[in-house]
C-alpha positions as a printed Julia matrix, in Angstrom:
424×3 Matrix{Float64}:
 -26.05  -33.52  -23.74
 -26.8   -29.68  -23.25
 -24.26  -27.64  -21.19
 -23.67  -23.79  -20.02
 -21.35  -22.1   -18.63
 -21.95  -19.66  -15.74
 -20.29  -16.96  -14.83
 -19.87  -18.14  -11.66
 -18.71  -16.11   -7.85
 -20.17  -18.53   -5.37
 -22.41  -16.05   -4.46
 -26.2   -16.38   -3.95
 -27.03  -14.89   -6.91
 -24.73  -17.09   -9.37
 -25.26  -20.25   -6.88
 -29.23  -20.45   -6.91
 -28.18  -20.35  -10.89
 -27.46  -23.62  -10.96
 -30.3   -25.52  -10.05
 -32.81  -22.85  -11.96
 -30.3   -23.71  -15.33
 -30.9   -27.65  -14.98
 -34.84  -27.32  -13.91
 -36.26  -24.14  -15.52
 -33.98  -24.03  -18.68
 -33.18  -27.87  -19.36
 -29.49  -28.06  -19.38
 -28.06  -31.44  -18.27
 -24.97  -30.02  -17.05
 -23.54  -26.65  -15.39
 -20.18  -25.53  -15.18
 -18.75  -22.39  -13.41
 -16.49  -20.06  -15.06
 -14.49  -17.42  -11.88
 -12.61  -15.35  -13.35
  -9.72  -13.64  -11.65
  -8.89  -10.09  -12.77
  -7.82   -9.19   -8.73
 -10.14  -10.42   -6.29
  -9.0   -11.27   -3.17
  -7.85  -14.52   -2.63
 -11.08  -15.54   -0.2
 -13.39  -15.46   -3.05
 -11.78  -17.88   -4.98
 -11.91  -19.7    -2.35
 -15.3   -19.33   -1.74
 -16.07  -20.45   -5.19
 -14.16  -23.41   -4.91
 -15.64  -24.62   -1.78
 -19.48  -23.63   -3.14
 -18.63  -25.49   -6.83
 -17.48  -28.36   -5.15
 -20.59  -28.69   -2.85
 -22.85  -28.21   -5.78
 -20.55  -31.09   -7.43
 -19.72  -28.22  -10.35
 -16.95  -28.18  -12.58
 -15.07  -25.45  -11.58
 -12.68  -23.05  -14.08
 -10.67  -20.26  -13.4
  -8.79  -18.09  -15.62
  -6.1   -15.49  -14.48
  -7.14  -12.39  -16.69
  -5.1    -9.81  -14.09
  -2.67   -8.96  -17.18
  -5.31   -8.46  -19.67
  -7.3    -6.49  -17.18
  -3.87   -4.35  -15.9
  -3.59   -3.44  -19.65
  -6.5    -2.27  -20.19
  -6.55   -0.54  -16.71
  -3.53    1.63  -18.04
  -5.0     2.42  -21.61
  -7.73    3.68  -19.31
  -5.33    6.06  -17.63
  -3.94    7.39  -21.2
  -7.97    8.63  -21.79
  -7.82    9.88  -18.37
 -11.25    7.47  -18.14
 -13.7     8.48  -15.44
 -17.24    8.43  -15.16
 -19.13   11.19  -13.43
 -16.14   11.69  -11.24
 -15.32    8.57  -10.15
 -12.23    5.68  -12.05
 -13.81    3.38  -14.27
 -13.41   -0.07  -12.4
 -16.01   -2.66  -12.38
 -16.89   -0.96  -16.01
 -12.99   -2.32  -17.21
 -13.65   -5.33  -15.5
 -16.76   -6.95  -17.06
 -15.47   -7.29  -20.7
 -12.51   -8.89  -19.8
 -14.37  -11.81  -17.55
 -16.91  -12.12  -20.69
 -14.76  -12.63  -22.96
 -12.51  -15.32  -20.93
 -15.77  -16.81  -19.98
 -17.06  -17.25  -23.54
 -13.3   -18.87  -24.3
 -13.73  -21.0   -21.73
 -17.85  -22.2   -22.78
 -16.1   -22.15  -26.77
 -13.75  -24.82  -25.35
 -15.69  -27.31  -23.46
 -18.42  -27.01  -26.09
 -21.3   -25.26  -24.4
 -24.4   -24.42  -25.74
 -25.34  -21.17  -23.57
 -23.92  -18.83  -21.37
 -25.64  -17.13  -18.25
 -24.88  -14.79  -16.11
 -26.92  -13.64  -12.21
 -27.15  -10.37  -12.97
 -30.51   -8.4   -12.39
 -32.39   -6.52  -14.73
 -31.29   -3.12  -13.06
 -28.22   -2.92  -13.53
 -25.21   -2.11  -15.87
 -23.34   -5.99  -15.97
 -25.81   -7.33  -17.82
 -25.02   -5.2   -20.71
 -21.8    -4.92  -20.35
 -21.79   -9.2   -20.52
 -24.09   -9.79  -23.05
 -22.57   -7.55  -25.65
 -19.62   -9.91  -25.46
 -21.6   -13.3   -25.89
 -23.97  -12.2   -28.39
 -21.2   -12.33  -30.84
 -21.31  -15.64  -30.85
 -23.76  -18.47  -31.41
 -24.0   -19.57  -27.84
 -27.9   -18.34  -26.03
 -27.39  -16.21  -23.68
 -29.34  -16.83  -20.23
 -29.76  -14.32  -17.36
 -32.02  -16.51  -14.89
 -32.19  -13.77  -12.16
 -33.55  -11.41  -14.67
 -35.9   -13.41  -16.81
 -37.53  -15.07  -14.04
 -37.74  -11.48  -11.73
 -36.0   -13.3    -8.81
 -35.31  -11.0    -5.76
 -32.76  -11.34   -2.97
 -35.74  -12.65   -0.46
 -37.04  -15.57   -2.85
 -33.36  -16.63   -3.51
 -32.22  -17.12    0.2
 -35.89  -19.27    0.76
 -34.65  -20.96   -2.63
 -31.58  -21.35   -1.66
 -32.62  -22.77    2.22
 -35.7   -25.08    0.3
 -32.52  -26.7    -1.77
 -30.02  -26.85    0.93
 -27.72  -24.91   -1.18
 -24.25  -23.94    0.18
 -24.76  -20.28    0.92
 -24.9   -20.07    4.76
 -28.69  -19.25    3.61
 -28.08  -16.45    1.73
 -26.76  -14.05    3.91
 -23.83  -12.46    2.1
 -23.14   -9.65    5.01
 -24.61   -6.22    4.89
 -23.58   -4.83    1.41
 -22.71   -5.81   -2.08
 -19.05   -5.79   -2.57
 -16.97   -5.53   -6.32
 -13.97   -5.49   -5.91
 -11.06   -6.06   -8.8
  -7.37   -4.48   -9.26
  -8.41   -1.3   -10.04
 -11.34   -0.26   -7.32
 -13.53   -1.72   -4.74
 -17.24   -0.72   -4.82
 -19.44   -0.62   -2.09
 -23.12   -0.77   -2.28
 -26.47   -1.66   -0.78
 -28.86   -1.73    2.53
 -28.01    1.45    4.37
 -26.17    3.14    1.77
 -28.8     3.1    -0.55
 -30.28    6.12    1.47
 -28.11    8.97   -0.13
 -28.96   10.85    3.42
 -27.15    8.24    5.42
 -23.04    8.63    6.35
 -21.58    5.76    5.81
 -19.05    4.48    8.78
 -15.56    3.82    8.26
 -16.17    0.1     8.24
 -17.43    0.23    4.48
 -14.26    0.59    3.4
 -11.34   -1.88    3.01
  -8.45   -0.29    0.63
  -8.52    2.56    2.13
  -7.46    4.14    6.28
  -8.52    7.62    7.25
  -6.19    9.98    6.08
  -3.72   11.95    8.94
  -1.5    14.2     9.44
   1.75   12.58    7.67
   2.75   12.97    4.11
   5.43   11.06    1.46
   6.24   11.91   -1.83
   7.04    9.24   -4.8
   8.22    9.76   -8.43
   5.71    8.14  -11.24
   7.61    7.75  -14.4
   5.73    7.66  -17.53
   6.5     6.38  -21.36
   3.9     7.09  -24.27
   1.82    7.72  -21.62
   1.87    4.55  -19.41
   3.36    4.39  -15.79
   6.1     2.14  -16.01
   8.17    2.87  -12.56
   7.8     4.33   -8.85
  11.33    5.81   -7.34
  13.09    4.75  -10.34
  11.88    0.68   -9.6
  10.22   -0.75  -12.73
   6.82   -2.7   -12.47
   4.87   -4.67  -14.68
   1.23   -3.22  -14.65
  -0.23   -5.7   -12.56
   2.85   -5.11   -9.56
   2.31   -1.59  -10.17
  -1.3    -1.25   -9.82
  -0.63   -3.4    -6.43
   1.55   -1.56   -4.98
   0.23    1.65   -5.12
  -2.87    0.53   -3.55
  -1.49   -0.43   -0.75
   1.03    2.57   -0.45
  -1.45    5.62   -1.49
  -4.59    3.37    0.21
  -1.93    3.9     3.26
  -2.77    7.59    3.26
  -6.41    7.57    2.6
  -6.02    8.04   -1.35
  -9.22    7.21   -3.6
 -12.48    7.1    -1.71
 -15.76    8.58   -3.67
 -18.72    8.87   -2.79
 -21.19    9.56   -5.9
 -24.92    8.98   -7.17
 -24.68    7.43  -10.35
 -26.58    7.5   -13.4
 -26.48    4.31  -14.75
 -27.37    3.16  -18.32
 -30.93    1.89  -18.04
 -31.64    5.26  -16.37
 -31.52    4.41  -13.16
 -29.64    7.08  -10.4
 -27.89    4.79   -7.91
 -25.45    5.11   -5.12
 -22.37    4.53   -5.65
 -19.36    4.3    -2.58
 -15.68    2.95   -4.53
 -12.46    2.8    -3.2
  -9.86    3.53   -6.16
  -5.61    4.81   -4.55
  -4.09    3.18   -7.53
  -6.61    4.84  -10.19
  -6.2     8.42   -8.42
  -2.82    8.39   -8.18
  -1.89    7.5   -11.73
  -4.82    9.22  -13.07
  -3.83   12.56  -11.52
   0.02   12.11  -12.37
  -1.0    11.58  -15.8
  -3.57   14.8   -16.56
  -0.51   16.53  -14.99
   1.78   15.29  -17.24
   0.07   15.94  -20.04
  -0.91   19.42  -18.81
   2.88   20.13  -19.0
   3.95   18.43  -22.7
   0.38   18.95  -24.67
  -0.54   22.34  -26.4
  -3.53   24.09  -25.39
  -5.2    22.84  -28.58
  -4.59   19.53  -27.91
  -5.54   19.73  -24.06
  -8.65   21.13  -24.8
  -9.71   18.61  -28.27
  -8.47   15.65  -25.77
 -11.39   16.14  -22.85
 -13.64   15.57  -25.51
 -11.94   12.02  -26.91
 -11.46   11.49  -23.29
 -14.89   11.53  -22.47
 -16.21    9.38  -25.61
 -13.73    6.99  -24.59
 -15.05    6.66  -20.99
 -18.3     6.66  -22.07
 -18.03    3.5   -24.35
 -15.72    2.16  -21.48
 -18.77    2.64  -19.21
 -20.71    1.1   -21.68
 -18.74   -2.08  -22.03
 -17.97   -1.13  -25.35
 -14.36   -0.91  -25.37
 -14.6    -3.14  -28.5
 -16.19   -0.62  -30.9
 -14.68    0.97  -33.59
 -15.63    4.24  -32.07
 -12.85    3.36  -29.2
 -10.47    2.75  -32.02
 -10.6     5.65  -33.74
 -10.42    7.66  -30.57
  -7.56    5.3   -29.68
  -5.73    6.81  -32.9
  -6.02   10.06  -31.39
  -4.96    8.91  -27.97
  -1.86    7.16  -29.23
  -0.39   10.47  -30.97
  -0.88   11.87  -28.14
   1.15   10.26  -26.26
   4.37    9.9   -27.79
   4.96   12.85  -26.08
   3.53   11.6   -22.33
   7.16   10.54  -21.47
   8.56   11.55  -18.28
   8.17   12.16  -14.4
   5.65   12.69  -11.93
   6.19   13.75   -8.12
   3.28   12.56   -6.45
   2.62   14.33   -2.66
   0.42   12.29   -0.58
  -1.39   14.2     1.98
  -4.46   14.37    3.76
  -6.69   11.59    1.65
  -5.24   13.31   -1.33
  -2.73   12.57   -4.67
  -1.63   15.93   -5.61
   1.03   16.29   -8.32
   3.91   18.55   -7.21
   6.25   18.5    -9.38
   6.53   17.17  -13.24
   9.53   17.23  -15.75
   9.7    16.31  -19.21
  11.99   16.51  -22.41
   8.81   17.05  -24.46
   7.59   20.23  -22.21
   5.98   22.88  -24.7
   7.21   24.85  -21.62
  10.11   27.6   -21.56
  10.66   28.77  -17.81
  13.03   31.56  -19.31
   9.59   32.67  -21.64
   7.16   32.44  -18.63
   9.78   34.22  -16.0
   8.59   37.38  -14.42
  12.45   38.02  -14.4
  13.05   38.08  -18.05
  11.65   41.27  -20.55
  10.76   39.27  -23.17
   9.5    36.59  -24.92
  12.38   35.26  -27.23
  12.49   37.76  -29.79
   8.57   39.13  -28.65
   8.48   42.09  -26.86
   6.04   42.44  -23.17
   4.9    45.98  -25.64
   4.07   43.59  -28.21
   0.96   42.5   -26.86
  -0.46   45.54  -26.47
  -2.16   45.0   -30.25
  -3.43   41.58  -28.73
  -4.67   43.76  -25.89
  -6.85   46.2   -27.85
  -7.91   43.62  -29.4
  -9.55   41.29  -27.16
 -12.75   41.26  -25.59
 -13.69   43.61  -29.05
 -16.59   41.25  -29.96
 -17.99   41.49  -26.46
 -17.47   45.75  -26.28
 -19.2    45.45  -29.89
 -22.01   43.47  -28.36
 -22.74   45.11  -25.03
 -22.71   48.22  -27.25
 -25.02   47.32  -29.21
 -27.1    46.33  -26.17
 -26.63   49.83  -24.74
 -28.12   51.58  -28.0
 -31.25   49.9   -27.2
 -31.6    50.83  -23.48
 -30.93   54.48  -24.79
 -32.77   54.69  -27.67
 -35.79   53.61  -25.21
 -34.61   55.91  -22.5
 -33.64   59.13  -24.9
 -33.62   58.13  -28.81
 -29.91   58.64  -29.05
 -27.95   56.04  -30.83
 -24.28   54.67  -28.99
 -21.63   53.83  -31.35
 -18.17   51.89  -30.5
 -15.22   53.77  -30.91
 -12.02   52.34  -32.66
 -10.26   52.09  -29.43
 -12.94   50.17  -28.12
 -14.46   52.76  -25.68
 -18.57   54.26  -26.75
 -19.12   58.14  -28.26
 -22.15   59.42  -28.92
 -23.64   59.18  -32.37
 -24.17   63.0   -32.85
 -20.86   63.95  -31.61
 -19.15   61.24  -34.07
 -20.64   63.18  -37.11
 -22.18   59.84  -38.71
 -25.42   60.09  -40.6
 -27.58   57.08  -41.69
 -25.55   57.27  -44.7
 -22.2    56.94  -43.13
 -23.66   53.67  -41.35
């Protein structure tokens, strides 16, 4: 006997799967893999209730702590993706792999998922599974099904979806964001109304400040009250989602080359994301500031990619990790008008002297302020060498008189600085 194991919501999509698996691809039985890295608790229900309609075995796997984990390494590479948290991106490798644990287990032959051919899942899935041995099946895709054909399907079959109609937009939604997408947002002209979003209330007039404390650069504690990831991720999502924290609003290239619109809802993610660059910004040399946008962005990249696997991430992670030895200390987080906005930061590891920087003090430890008058002269001499070189020309067009640069970094003319073409 053939089986497979779905990745399975009790959505349309993943619920016309079921029948199409047993009469288009031949498998004798189906079983439906949910797995929970934060959903809300209605969705599990709702794949309950559909699995047990369609007489389905049913698994779910808790995968929050996994997902929380990885959530937070994500916050050490400062991972966004064209301005936005990476979310769903974090997500999808941690439900593959759990799914192909759970298909290993009850000896499956295949896995599918009901992802289109559009979009960035079914990448971000498959490079898990195809791994292993197991075929990989993506019925939506392979047999160019749109959201029309399914609901007939689905009414034709009597299939437990309230014929098809799934509300107004497509909704993601996991510990670390909420995405929004579909009908009327799909026009990048059109305002979305408050109703789209969930996590989030309009921000007002009040503020509150809160205290992140950090360790090798992971948030471990609010106020001085330590959380495990998951509990931490929670709660701020709930308090900075209390004061409008986290909404974007971006058109997104996504891998196949598609530009899409995007709407996310993200308090948690801003908040520690923006106590963290700040933290940083106060214990990591310029060098390693500037050297650390660039890991940060390969990292985020390959997290966008579903590729948090490859040895790329690895090696970057190497980087990351020395890093953050350092990324130990506090955070004061003001929350205030939609926004997180680090005010205040304090660390034992600050490459930071206030006594150096003070406009009250004359110098710099043993450097004098006169000191720096050498640095002075100096800079800027390439670009003095350069735009005199580009004033020669104009004036050996306009009157055939060389400019040269003086020493000090000023311009004297040629004739008056005694040089002949064998002085040059």
């Amino acid at each position: 006997m053939t089986r497979v194991a779905l990745a399975f919501s009790g959505g349309l999509d993943t619920t016309v799967c079921v029948p199409l698996l047993e009469e288009e691809y031949g498998y004798d039985e189906v079983i439906g893999v949910t797995v929970d890295v934060g959903q809300p608790e209605s969705e599990f229900e709702e794949a309950e209730e559909t699995a047990e309609a369609l007489g389905l075995d049913h698994y779910v796997v808790d995968a929050k702590a996994e997902f929380a984990d990885l959530c937070l390494d994500g916050v050490r590479a400062n991972a966004t993706y064209q301005g936005y948290p990476l979310g769903t991106a974090l997500a999808r490798p941690v439900i593959a792999e759990a799914i192909l644990e759970v298909a290993t287990e009850q000896d499956c032959d295949g896995v599918a998922h009901g992802c289109t051919g559009k979009g960035n899942d079914q990448l971000r899935f498959e490079a898990v599974w195809r791994d292993s041995d197991l075929e990989v099946i993506a019925p939506v895709r392979e047999l160019g099904l749109t959201r029309d054909w399914e609901k007939q399907y689905a009414a034709e079959k009597d299939l437990p979806v309230e014929g098809g109609n799934e509300g107004d937009w497509s909704i993601d939604t996991n510990l670390w964001s909420r995405s929004v997408e579909g009908d009327e947002l799909e026009d990048p002209s059109y305002v979305p109304s408050p109703e789209i979003y969930d996590w989030t209330a309009e921000p007002t007039g009040e503020s509150e400040e809160i205290e992140i404390a950090f360790e090798n650069g992971y948030p471990v504690a609010v106020d001085g009250q330590e959380y495990d990831p998951v509990e931490l991720i929670e709660y701020l999502n709930d308090l900075a989602g209390s004061h409008g924290v986290g909404r974007t609003d971006v058109m997104e290239d996504r891998m196949l080359g598609l530009k899409v619109r995007e709407n996310y809802e993200h308090p948690a993610a801003t908040t520690l994301l923006n106590a963290h660059e700040s933290l940083e910004g106060l214990v990591l040399t310029q060098e390693e500031r500037q050297f650390k946008q660039q890991i940060d962005q390969q990292w985020a990249q390959k997290a966008y990619e579903g590729l948090v696997d490859a040895p790329l991430v690895g090696a970057l992670e190497g980087f990351i990790a020395k890093t953050q030895g350092r990324v130990t200390g506090t955070v004061t987080i003001r929350f205030e008008g939609g926004k997180a906005r680090p005010v205040a930061r304090d660390s034992e590891y600050a490459a930071y002297s206030a006594d150096h920087a003070s406009f009250d003090t004359e110098t710099v430890g043993k450097i004098a302020q006169e000191d720096a008058t050498g640095v002075a002269k100096y800079h800027g001499f390439q670009r003095r060498l350069a735009n005199g070189v580009l004033e020669n020309d104009d004036d050996e067009t306009a009157e055939g008189d060389p400019v040269e640069l003086a020493t000090d970094g000023g311009t004297v003319d040629a004739a008056d600085a005694g040089s002949t073409e064998d002085d040059q």
